[in-house]
Each structure stands twice: as structure tokens, then as C-alpha cells.
PDB file of C-alpha atoms in Angstrom:
ATOM      1  CA  MET A   1    -144.831 118.235 -33.970  1.00 68.00           C
ATOM      2  CA  PRO A   2    -146.291 114.999 -32.774  1.00 73.00           C
ATOM      3  CA  PRO A   3    -150.036 115.183 -32.411  1.00 82.00           C
ATOM      4  CA  LEU A   4    -151.654 115.584 -29.009  1.00 92.00           C
ATOM      5  CA  PRO A   5    -152.739 112.357 -27.198  1.00 95.00           C
ATOM      6  CA  VAL A   6    -156.187 111.105 -28.393  1.00 96.00           C
ATOM      7  CA  ILE A   7    -157.605 111.856 -24.933  1.00 97.00           C
ATOM      8  CA  ARG A   8    -156.807 115.464 -25.573  1.00 96.00           C
ATOM      9  CA  HIS A   9    -158.596 115.280 -28.923  1.00 97.00           C
ATOM     10  CA  PHE A  10    -161.745 113.894 -27.189  1.00 98.00           C
ATOM     11  CA  ALA A  11    -161.559 116.832 -24.784  1.00 97.00           C
ATOM     12  CA  GLU A  12    -161.205 119.303 -27.609  1.00 97.00           C
ATOM     13  CA  LEU A  13    -164.063 117.674 -29.458  1.00 98.00           C
ATOM     14  CA  GLY A  14    -166.313 117.723 -26.490  1.00 98.00           C
ATOM     15  CA  GLU A  15    -165.493 121.342 -25.425  1.00 97.00           C
ATOM     16  CA  SER A  16    -165.717 122.644 -28.922  1.00 98.00           C
ATOM     17  CA  THR A  17    -169.118 121.019 -29.643  1.00 98.00           C
ATOM     18  CA  ALA A  18    -170.612 122.189 -26.305  1.00 98.00           C
ATOM     19  CA  ALA A  19    -169.526 125.740 -27.131  1.00 97.00           C
ATOM     20  CA  LEU A  20    -171.220 125.510 -30.598  1.00 97.00           C
ATOM     21  CA  ALA A  21    -174.328 123.911 -28.992  1.00 97.00           C
ATOM     22  CA  ALA A  22    -174.593 126.760 -26.593  1.00 96.00           C
ATOM     23  CA  LEU A  23    -174.315 129.316 -29.601  1.00 95.00           C
ATOM     24  CA  VAL A  24    -176.884 127.389 -31.630  1.00 95.00           C
ATOM     25  CA  ASP A  25    -179.284 127.300 -28.728  1.00 92.00           C
ATOM     26  CA  GLY A  26    -179.244 131.059 -28.326  1.00 83.00           C
ATOM     27  CA  ALA A  27    -178.897 132.404 -31.905  1.00 90.00           C
ATOM     28  CA  GLU A  28    -181.211 132.728 -34.805  1.00 94.00           C
ATOM     29  CA  PRO A  29    -180.819 129.573 -37.037  1.00 95.00           C
ATOM     30  CA  ASP A  30    -180.833 131.651 -40.248  1.00 96.00           C
ATOM     31  CA  LEU A  31    -178.154 133.880 -39.096  1.00 97.00           C
ATOM     32  CA  PRO A  32    -175.545 134.274 -41.939  1.00 98.00           C
ATOM     33  CA  VAL A  33    -171.936 133.024 -41.302  1.00 98.00           C
ATOM     34  CA  PRO A  34    -169.737 135.434 -43.126  1.00 96.00           C
ATOM     35  CA  SER A  35    -166.549 133.163 -42.761  1.00 96.00           C
ATOM     36  CA  CYS A  36    -168.389 130.323 -44.580  1.00 96.00           C
ATOM     37  CA  PRO A  37    -169.865 132.271 -47.442  1.00 95.00           C
ATOM     38  CA  GLY A  38    -173.516 131.035 -48.390  1.00 96.00           C
ATOM     39  CA  TRP A  39    -174.074 129.208 -45.023  1.00 98.00           C
ATOM     40  CA  THR A  40    -176.409 130.032 -42.150  1.00 98.00           C
ATOM     41  CA  LEU A  41    -175.901 128.954 -38.572  1.00 97.00           C
ATOM     42  CA  ARG A  42    -178.325 126.171 -39.253  1.00 97.00           C
ATOM     43  CA  GLN A  43    -176.381 124.922 -42.203  1.00 98.00           C
ATOM     44  CA  LEU A  44    -173.084 125.045 -40.273  1.00 98.00           C
ATOM     45  CA  ALA A  45    -174.507 123.199 -37.207  1.00 98.00           C
ATOM     46  CA  THR A  46    -176.019 120.583 -39.655  1.00 97.00           C
ATOM     47  CA  HIS A  47    -172.573 120.178 -41.292  1.00 97.00           C
ATOM     48  CA  VAL A  48    -170.843 119.608 -38.039  1.00 98.00           C
ATOM     49  CA  GLY A  49    -173.387 117.350 -36.423  1.00 98.00           C
ATOM     50  CA  ARG A  50    -173.616 115.196 -39.659  1.00 98.00           C
ATOM     51  CA  ALA A  51    -169.712 115.138 -39.904  1.00 98.00           C
ATOM     52  CA  HIS A  52    -169.498 113.753 -36.465  1.00 98.00           C
ATOM     53  CA  ARG A  53    -171.924 110.946 -37.292  1.00 98.00           C
ATOM     54  CA  TRP A  54    -170.163 110.179 -40.662  1.00 98.00           C
ATOM     55  CA  ALA A  55    -166.843 109.931 -39.071  1.00 98.00           C
ATOM     56  CA  ALA A  56    -168.457 107.742 -36.182  1.00 98.00           C
ATOM     57  CA  GLU A  57    -170.036 105.466 -38.803  1.00 98.00           C
ATOM     58  CA  ILE A  58    -166.712 105.025 -40.599  1.00 98.00           C
ATOM     59  CA  VAL A  59    -165.029 104.110 -37.317  1.00 98.00           C
ATOM     60  CA  ARG A  60    -167.798 102.003 -35.970  1.00 98.00           C
ATOM     61  CA  THR A  61    -168.089  99.762 -39.074  1.00 98.00           C
ATOM     62  CA  ARG A  62    -164.286  99.667 -39.473  1.00 98.00           C
ATOM     63  CA  SER A  63    -164.988 100.887 -43.066  1.00 98.00           C
ATOM     64  CA  ALA A  64    -162.120 100.504 -45.492  1.00 98.00           C
ATOM     65  CA  ASP A  65    -164.059 102.543 -48.130  1.00 97.00           C
ATOM     66  CA  PHE A  66    -165.814 105.834 -48.372  1.00 97.00           C
ATOM     67  CA  ILE A  67    -169.228 106.284 -46.947  1.00 97.00           C
ATOM     68  CA  GLU A  68    -171.542 108.740 -48.587  1.00 96.00           C
ATOM     69  CA  PHE A  69    -171.795 111.700 -46.320  1.00 94.00           C
ATOM     70  CA  ARG A  70    -175.566 112.115 -46.757  1.00 90.00           C
ATOM     71  CA  SER A  71    -176.398 108.507 -46.233  1.00 93.00           C
ATOM     72  CA  VAL A  72    -175.619 108.552 -42.358  1.00 94.00           C
ATOM     73  CA  PRO A  73    -178.869 108.240 -40.281  1.00 92.00           C
ATOM     74  CA  ASP A  74    -179.867 111.048 -38.048  1.00 95.00           C
ATOM     75  CA  GLY A  75    -177.853 113.706 -40.062  1.00 94.00           C
ATOM     76  CA  ARG A  76    -180.542 116.429 -39.933  1.00 94.00           C
ATOM     77  CA  LEU A  77    -180.577 119.244 -37.335  1.00 95.00           C
ATOM     78  CA  PRO A  78    -183.837 118.883 -35.336  1.00 95.00           C
ATOM     79  CA  ASP A  79    -186.662 121.291 -35.964  1.00 93.00           C
ATOM     80  CA  ASP A  80    -187.148 121.667 -32.244  1.00 94.00           C
ATOM     81  CA  PRO A  81    -184.917 124.526 -30.954  1.00 93.00           C
ATOM     82  CA  GLY A  82    -184.539 122.781 -27.698  1.00 93.00           C
ATOM     83  CA  ALA A  83    -183.177 119.607 -29.267  1.00 96.00           C
ATOM     84  CA  ARG A  84    -180.495 121.203 -31.483  1.00 96.00           C
ATOM     85  CA  GLY A  85    -177.893 121.440 -28.683  1.00 96.00           C
ATOM     86  CA  PRO A  86    -178.231 117.915 -27.439  1.00 97.00           C
ATOM     87  CA  TRP A  87    -178.228 116.596 -31.069  1.00 98.00           C
ATOM     88  CA  LEU A  88    -174.847 118.305 -31.550  1.00 98.00           C
ATOM     89  CA  THR A  89    -173.336 116.967 -28.410  1.00 98.00           C
ATOM     90  CA  SER A  90    -174.727 113.423 -28.920  1.00 98.00           C
ATOM     91  CA  GLY A  91    -173.004 113.277 -32.316  1.00 98.00           C
ATOM     92  CA  ALA A  92    -169.569 114.220 -30.645  1.00 98.00           C
ATOM     93  CA  SER A  93    -170.031 111.607 -28.065  1.00 98.00           C
ATOM     94  CA  ARG A  94    -170.875 108.978 -30.722  1.00 98.00           C
ATOM     95  CA  LEU A  95    -167.639 109.545 -32.350  1.00 98.00           C
ATOM     96  CA  THR A  96    -165.678 109.451 -29.140  1.00 98.00           C
ATOM     97  CA  ASP A  97    -167.218 106.234 -28.137  1.00 98.00           C
ATOM     98  CA  ALA A  98    -166.572 104.739 -31.617  1.00 98.00           C
ATOM     99  CA  VAL A  99    -162.879 105.699 -31.490  1.00 98.00           C
ATOM    100  CA  ARG A 100    -162.346 104.445 -28.036  1.00 98.00           C
ATOM    101  CA  GLU A 101    -163.865 101.056 -29.068  1.00 98.00           C
ATOM    102  CA  ALA A 102    -161.828 100.843 -32.303  1.00 97.00           C
ATOM    103  CA  ASP A 103    -158.591 101.857 -30.640  1.00 89.00           C
ATOM    104  CA  GLN A 104    -155.946 101.569 -33.331  1.00 91.00           C
ATOM    105  CA  ASP A 105    -157.891  99.556 -35.838  1.00 98.00           C
ATOM    106  CA  ARG A 106    -157.428 101.031 -39.434  1.00 98.00           C
ATOM    107  CA  VAL A 107    -160.271 102.620 -41.291  1.00 98.00           C
ATOM    108  CA  TRP A 108    -160.842 104.886 -44.434  1.00 98.00           C
ATOM    109  CA  ALA A 109    -159.353 108.225 -44.072  1.00 96.00           C
ATOM    110  CA  PHE A 110    -159.400 110.177 -47.410  1.00 93.00           C
ATOM    111  CA  GLY A 111    -158.131 107.488 -49.645  1.00 91.00           C
ATOM    112  CA  GLU A 112    -155.906 105.846 -47.101  1.00 94.00           C
ATOM    113  CA  LEU A 113    -156.306 103.517 -44.154  1.00 97.00           C
ATOM    114  CA  ARG A 114    -155.317 105.106 -40.891  1.00 96.00           C
ATOM    115  CA  PRO A 115    -155.716 104.442 -37.212  1.00 97.00           C
ATOM    116  CA  ALA A 116    -159.380 105.288 -35.987  1.00 98.00           C
ATOM    117  CA  SER A 117    -157.836 108.101 -33.746  1.00 97.00           C
ATOM    118  CA  PHE A 118    -157.281 110.058 -36.989  1.00 97.00           C
ATOM    119  CA  TRP A 119    -160.849 110.847 -37.057  1.00 98.00           C
ATOM    120  CA  ALA A 120    -160.848 112.146 -33.318  1.00 98.00           C
ATOM    121  CA  ARG A 121    -158.202 114.544 -34.366  1.00 97.00           C
ATOM    122  CA  ARG A 122    -159.786 115.513 -37.753  1.00 97.00           C
ATOM    123  CA  MET A 123    -163.187 116.177 -36.249  1.00 98.00           C
ATOM    124  CA  ALA A 124    -161.838 117.920 -33.099  1.00 98.00           C
ATOM    125  CA  HIS A 125    -160.246 120.569 -35.240  1.00 98.00           C
ATOM    126  CA  GLU A 126    -163.139 120.697 -37.600  1.00 98.00           C
ATOM    127  CA  THR A 127    -165.416 121.568 -34.798  1.00 98.00           C
ATOM    128  CA  LEU A 128    -162.939 123.953 -33.238  1.00 98.00           C
ATOM    129  CA  VAL A 129    -162.719 126.023 -36.412  1.00 98.00           C
ATOM    130  CA  HIS A 130    -166.531 125.942 -37.166  1.00 98.00           C
ATOM    131  CA  GLY A 131    -167.133 126.881 -33.565  1.00 98.00           C
ATOM    132  CA  ALA A 132    -165.063 130.040 -34.227  1.00 98.00           C
ATOM    133  CA  ASP A 133    -167.126 130.555 -37.414  1.00 98.00           C
ATOM    134  CA  ALA A 134    -170.266 130.453 -35.239  1.00 97.00           C
ATOM    135  CA  ALA A 135    -168.815 132.853 -32.587  1.00 97.00           C
ATOM    136  CA  LEU A 136    -167.768 135.426 -35.245  1.00 96.00           C
ATOM    137  CA  ALA A 137    -171.245 135.137 -36.846  1.00 97.00           C
ATOM    138  CA  CYS A 138    -172.750 135.937 -33.407  1.00 96.00           C
ATOM    139  CA  GLY A 139    -170.494 138.960 -33.003  1.00 95.00           C
ATOM    140  CA  ARG A 140    -168.384 137.187 -30.270  1.00 94.00           C
ATOM    141  CA  GLN A 141    -164.564 136.641 -29.993  1.00 92.00           C
ATOM    142  CA  PRO A 142    -163.732 133.005 -30.620  1.00 94.00           C
ATOM    143  CA  VAL A 143    -161.949 131.443 -27.614  1.00 92.00           C
ATOM    144  CA  LEU A 144    -159.472 128.777 -28.670  1.00 95.00           C
ATOM    145  CA  THR A 145    -156.729 127.437 -26.377  1.00 95.00           C
ATOM    146  CA  ALA A 146    -153.085 127.563 -27.393  1.00 95.00           C
ATOM    147  CA  GLU A 147    -152.769 123.808 -27.106  1.00 95.00           C
ATOM    148  CA  PHE A 148    -155.553 122.941 -29.354  1.00 96.00           C
ATOM    149  CA  ALA A 149    -154.904 125.891 -31.803  1.00 96.00           C
ATOM    150  CA  SER A 150    -151.305 124.798 -32.194  1.00 96.00           C
ATOM    151  CA  ASP A 151    -152.246 121.100 -32.920  1.00 96.00           C
ATOM    152  CA  ALA A 152    -154.813 122.433 -35.453  1.00 96.00           C
ATOM    153  CA  ILE A 153    -152.079 124.315 -37.193  1.00 96.00           C
ATOM    154  CA  ASP A 154    -149.697 121.321 -37.301  1.00 95.00           C
ATOM    155  CA  GLU A 155    -152.512 119.193 -38.885  1.00 94.00           C
ATOM    156  CA  TRP A 156    -153.495 121.897 -41.372  1.00 94.00           C
ATOM    157  CA  LEU A 157    -150.004 122.317 -42.554  1.00 92.00           C
ATOM    158  CA  ALA A 158    -149.430 118.567 -42.838  1.00 87.00           C
ATOM    159  CA  MET A 159    -152.667 118.090 -44.718  1.00 81.00           C
ATOM    160  CA  ALA A 160    -151.378 120.632 -47.158  1.00 68.00           C
ATOM    161  CA  SER A 161    -148.220 118.666 -47.813  1.00 64.00           C
ATOM    162  CA  GLY A 162    -149.731 115.278 -47.958  1.00 59.00           C
ATOM    163  CA  ARG A 163    -151.370 113.181 -50.575  1.00 51.00           C
ATOM    164  CA  SER A 164    -155.080 112.112 -51.005  1.00 51.00           C
ATOM    165  CA  GLY A 165    -155.829 108.852 -52.625  1.00 50.00           C
ATOM    166  CA  GLY A 166    -152.416 108.838 -54.325  1.00 52.00           C
ATOM    167  CA  GLU A 167    -153.035 112.249 -55.993  1.00 57.00           C
ATOM    168  CA  PRO A 168    -151.015 115.513 -55.288  1.00 58.00           C
ATOM    169  CA  ASP A 169    -152.847 117.949 -53.052  1.00 62.00           C
ATOM    170  CA  PRO A 170    -154.250 120.791 -55.243  1.00 64.00           C
ATOM    171  CA  ARG A 171    -152.791 123.237 -52.785  1.00 73.00           C
ATOM    172  CA  SER A 172    -149.250 122.294 -53.651  1.00 74.00           C
ATOM    173  CA  ASP A 173    -148.848 125.304 -55.896  1.00 84.00           C
ATOM    174  CA  ALA A 174    -149.658 127.696 -53.006  1.00 90.00           C
ATOM    175  CA  LEU A 175    -145.747 128.383 -53.029  1.00 93.00           C
ATOM    176  CA  PRO A 176    -143.604 128.898 -56.091  1.00 92.00           C
ATOM    177  CA  ASP A 177    -140.670 126.558 -56.452  1.00 91.00           C
ATOM    178  CA  GLY A 178    -138.026 127.302 -54.139  1.00 92.00           C
ATOM    179  CA  ARG A 179    -140.042 129.722 -51.750  1.00 95.00           C
ATOM    180  CA  SER A 180    -140.756 129.181 -48.215  1.00 96.00           C
ATOM    181  CA  LEU A 181    -143.248 130.165 -45.409  1.00 97.00           C
ATOM    182  CA  HIS A 182    -142.318 129.969 -41.642  1.00 97.00           C
ATOM    183  CA  VAL A 183    -145.045 129.807 -39.140  1.00 97.00           C
ATOM    184  CA  HIS A 184    -144.245 130.633 -35.438  1.00 96.00           C
ATOM    185  CA  VAL A 185    -146.715 130.646 -32.501  1.00 96.00           C
ATOM    186  CA  THR A 186    -145.527 132.661 -29.537  1.00 94.00           C
ATOM    187  CA  ASP A 187    -147.596 131.376 -26.542  1.00 93.00           C
ATOM    188  CA  ARG A 188    -145.255 130.603 -23.673  1.00 87.00           C
ATOM    189  CA  ASP A 189    -147.025 127.522 -22.525  1.00 83.00           C
ATOM    190  CA  LEU A 190    -146.180 125.652 -25.725  1.00 83.00           C
ATOM    191  CA  ASP A 191    -142.398 125.730 -24.682  1.00 73.00           C
ATOM    192  CA  GLY A 192    -141.038 126.825 -28.121  1.00 66.00           C
ATOM    193  CA  THR A 193    -142.628 123.779 -29.938  1.00 75.00           C
ATOM    194  CA  GLY A 194    -144.974 125.695 -32.308  1.00 91.00           C
ATOM    195  CA  GLU A 195    -142.786 126.385 -35.343  1.00 95.00           C
ATOM    196  CA  TRP A 196    -142.963 125.102 -38.932  1.00 96.00           C
ATOM    197  CA  LEU A 197    -141.302 125.604 -42.198  1.00 96.00           C
ATOM    198  CA  VAL A 198    -143.189 125.074 -45.383  1.00 95.00           C
ATOM    199  CA  ARG A 199    -141.284 125.051 -48.564  1.00 93.00           C
ATOM    200  CA  ARG A 200    -142.079 124.011 -52.148  1.00 89.00           C
ATOM    201  CA  ALA A 201    -139.674 121.510 -53.581  1.00 83.00           C
ATOM    202  CA  ASP A 202    -139.936 118.640 -56.228  1.00 79.00           C
ATOM    203  CA  GLY A 203    -143.398 119.817 -57.287  1.00 73.00           C
ATOM    204  CA  GLY A 204    -144.937 119.667 -53.827  1.00 82.00           C
ATOM    205  CA  LEU A 205    -144.880 121.093 -50.219  1.00 88.00           C
ATOM    206  CA  GLU A 206    -142.572 119.905 -47.582  1.00 91.00           C
ATOM    207  CA  VAL A 207    -143.335 120.762 -43.885  1.00 92.00           C
ATOM    208  CA  SER A 208    -140.873 120.381 -41.100  1.00 92.00           C
ATOM    209  CA  ALA A 209    -140.945 121.456 -37.447  1.00 91.00           C
ATOM    210  CA  GLY A 210    -138.563 123.919 -35.932  1.00 90.00           C
ATOM    211  CA  HIS A 211    -137.125 127.348 -36.431  1.00 90.00           C
ATOM    212  CA  ALA A 212    -135.720 128.355 -39.927  1.00 91.00           C
ATOM    213  CA  LYS A 213    -135.329 131.377 -42.069  1.00 95.00           C
ATOM    214  CA  ALA A 214    -138.027 131.747 -44.813  1.00 97.00           C
ATOM    215  CA  ASP A 215    -139.184 134.314 -47.416  1.00 98.00           C
ATOM    216  CA  VAL A 216    -142.097 135.164 -45.195  1.00 98.00           C
ATOM    217  CA  ALA A 217    -142.940 134.482 -41.595  1.00 98.00           C
ATOM    218  CA  LEU A 218    -146.190 134.653 -39.721  1.00 98.00           C
ATOM    219  CA  THR A 219    -145.916 135.082 -36.033  1.00 97.00           C
ATOM    220  CA  GLY A 220    -148.375 135.387 -33.115  1.00 96.00           C
ATOM    221  CA  PRO A 221    -150.551 133.663 -30.650  1.00 96.00           C
ATOM    222  CA  ALA A 222    -151.679 130.144 -31.711  1.00 97.00           C
ATOM    223  CA  ALA A 223    -155.226 130.990 -31.846  1.00 97.00           C
ATOM    224  CA  ASP A 224    -154.847 134.060 -34.004  1.00 97.00           C
ATOM    225  CA  VAL A 225    -152.389 132.380 -36.289  1.00 98.00           C
ATOM    226  CA  LEU A 226    -154.529 129.518 -36.882  1.00 97.00           C
ATOM    227  CA  LEU A 227    -157.546 131.785 -37.816  1.00 97.00           C
ATOM    228  CA  VAL A 228    -155.397 133.749 -40.056  1.00 97.00           C
ATOM    229  CA  LEU A 229    -154.150 130.655 -41.906  1.00 97.00           C
ATOM    230  CA  LEU A 230    -157.844 129.631 -42.139  1.00 96.00           C
ATOM    231  CA  ARG A 231    -158.767 133.052 -43.449  1.00 96.00           C
ATOM    232  CA  ARG A 232    -161.037 133.708 -40.520  1.00 96.00           C
ATOM    233  CA  LEU A 233    -158.950 136.790 -39.601  1.00 95.00           C
ATOM    234  CA  PRO A 234    -156.869 139.145 -41.691  1.00 95.00           C
ATOM    235  CA  ALA A 235    -153.178 138.899 -41.631  1.00 96.00           C
ATOM    236  CA  THR A 236    -153.340 142.478 -40.355  1.00 94.00           C
ATOM    237  CA  HIS A 237    -155.001 141.378 -37.122  1.00 93.00           C
ATOM    238  CA  HIS A 238    -153.731 142.949 -34.047  1.00 91.00           C
ATOM    239  CA  GLY A 239    -151.144 140.649 -32.352  1.00 91.00           C
ATOM    240  CA  VAL A 240    -150.167 138.882 -35.542  1.00 97.00           C
ATOM    241  CA  THR A 241    -146.840 139.947 -37.346  1.00 97.00           C
ATOM    242  CA  VAL A 242    -145.840 139.321 -40.900  1.00 98.00           C
ATOM    243  CA  HIS A 243    -142.152 139.434 -41.656  1.00 97.00           C
ATOM    244  CA  GLY A 244    -140.839 139.389 -45.201  1.00 98.00           C
ATOM    245  CA  ASP A 245    -142.648 138.986 -48.441  1.00 98.00           C
ATOM    246  CA  ALA A 246    -146.382 139.797 -47.569  1.00 97.00           C
ATOM    247  CA  ASP A 247    -147.373 139.068 -51.198  1.00 97.00           C
ATOM    248  CA  LEU A 248    -146.150 135.465 -50.815  1.00 97.00           C
ATOM    249  CA  LEU A 249    -148.283 135.085 -47.721  1.00 97.00           C
ATOM    250  CA  ALA A 250    -151.230 136.413 -49.518  1.00 97.00           C
ATOM    251  CA  ARG A 251    -150.771 133.989 -52.355  1.00 96.00           C
ATOM    252  CA  TRP A 252    -150.616 131.084 -49.729  1.00 95.00           C
ATOM    253  CA  LEU A 253    -153.793 132.174 -48.012  1.00 95.00           C
ATOM    254  CA  GLU A 254    -155.674 132.699 -51.405  1.00 94.00           C
ATOM    255  CA  ARG A 255    -154.671 129.120 -52.524  1.00 91.00           C
ATOM    256  CA  THR A 256    -155.210 127.133 -49.322  1.00 90.00           C
ATOM    257  CA  SER A 257    -158.881 127.102 -48.369  1.00 84.00           C
ATOM    258  CA  PHE A 258    -160.346 125.247 -45.312  1.00 78.00           C
TER     259      PHE A 258
END
């Protein structure tokens, strides 16, 4: 699938960050986040806010090289509870502004040079998923639009099939040779575009769009399918259907961590 226009990623980034900020404002910062083992809500919020600033710094400086994550200024969640939400939203705004200014200038992106808009998409989805983590930790149902969830699935599957710095992705053995996974999201407003085939061939993963038969298929609304693929919900979640080799899907999920 072609990615959404960058303006939609700006909208997703802003909406997801605002929702996370609202949760952080009203919850205990030491609340455990079960879907991110070992993390508290404070640590999750710090990670997201620092990631926004890190990506913004890469884009702002047009860096062709990796920038140390912890070296970015203003990367600490404020001690003042009233300042935590604004700190999160200001980081997202900083990234949006940097990408708008850079336009299609190429910058470092996990061992490659890519257009700055890469970081709008990557951080929009990072925030979307960690916002879901925060919602689950607070006992709430995550709210994800089909449009954004489907684009996040597309990026996630493409990342699994790609290369990083010239090296094979360690997730490439998530499927045995010759085996395949079909992912199909059923939301009507996606006009049938939400289908992918993942297969193992030539020692790596290949991802293609469209309908195809596979050894196992995962089907359901985009929001639920995304959260199953990222191990935030079980494959037995209501509304999600598994057809075929359930053990193969379990292997895929075990070996593809977010």
C-alpha cells in the first residue's frame, strides 16, 4: 500500500500525542504498563517525548548520521505534573515543524538516507501504539482509526521485510522457508485496500499488497489486527479471526516484537 500523505501523518501524530498527554495528566506516573514489561507510565511518556525530540533533531540538522538518543536536549519528562502534557505535545509539534521545513531533504533513517517525511510516519505510528499501551494500562479501550491503523500495519510489515544498515532484519526467520501469512483488514471505509501477503523466500521476507491464499490468515478490523500483530491483544480477541495454521501465526508473533 502507498503510505498516507504526510499531512495525515502530522494529524495522526498530533491526535495520538494529545490523547497520550491526556492520559498522562490524569494517571499515576508509576502505573505499570503491562504491554511494555518493566515500564511505568512515566517511562513510556519519557520514551515517546524523547523520541519525538530525537527525530526532530535528526531532521532539523539534516543529519546523515545516527544521533545518540539520550544526547538530545529537553529529553526528560518534567517533574511538575501540570507540565507533562504540554511537554509531550510540544515534542510532537517540534517534529512536525522540522519535517515541514525539511520537506524531501534526505536524512538518517536506521542506516539509510530517506526523505524527512519518513520520520513523520515512523513517529506517528510509534505514538499511536504507545498511546494504546497507555490506554490499556489505564484500563481503557484504545481508540484507533482504521485509516491510521491500516497504515501502521503496512509500515510494520514493510519494516519486517526490509534491511537495516545493509544487514538482514533479525525477524526474517519469523516464517519458515516457503510459508506465508495473509493479513486482511475488513473496515469498509478502506475500500478493500487493506490486504498483505508475507512470505519467506530466498532467506528473507517478501511483502506484497493484495488478496492471496496463505498458510495462515489474520482477519478483522484494522485497529484490532494491528494490536494483535504488535502483541497488545491476543489472536483470540473478539472480532479477529485466524484461518489456517494457528501455530504458524504464533511463531510469527513470537519472533516479531515491536
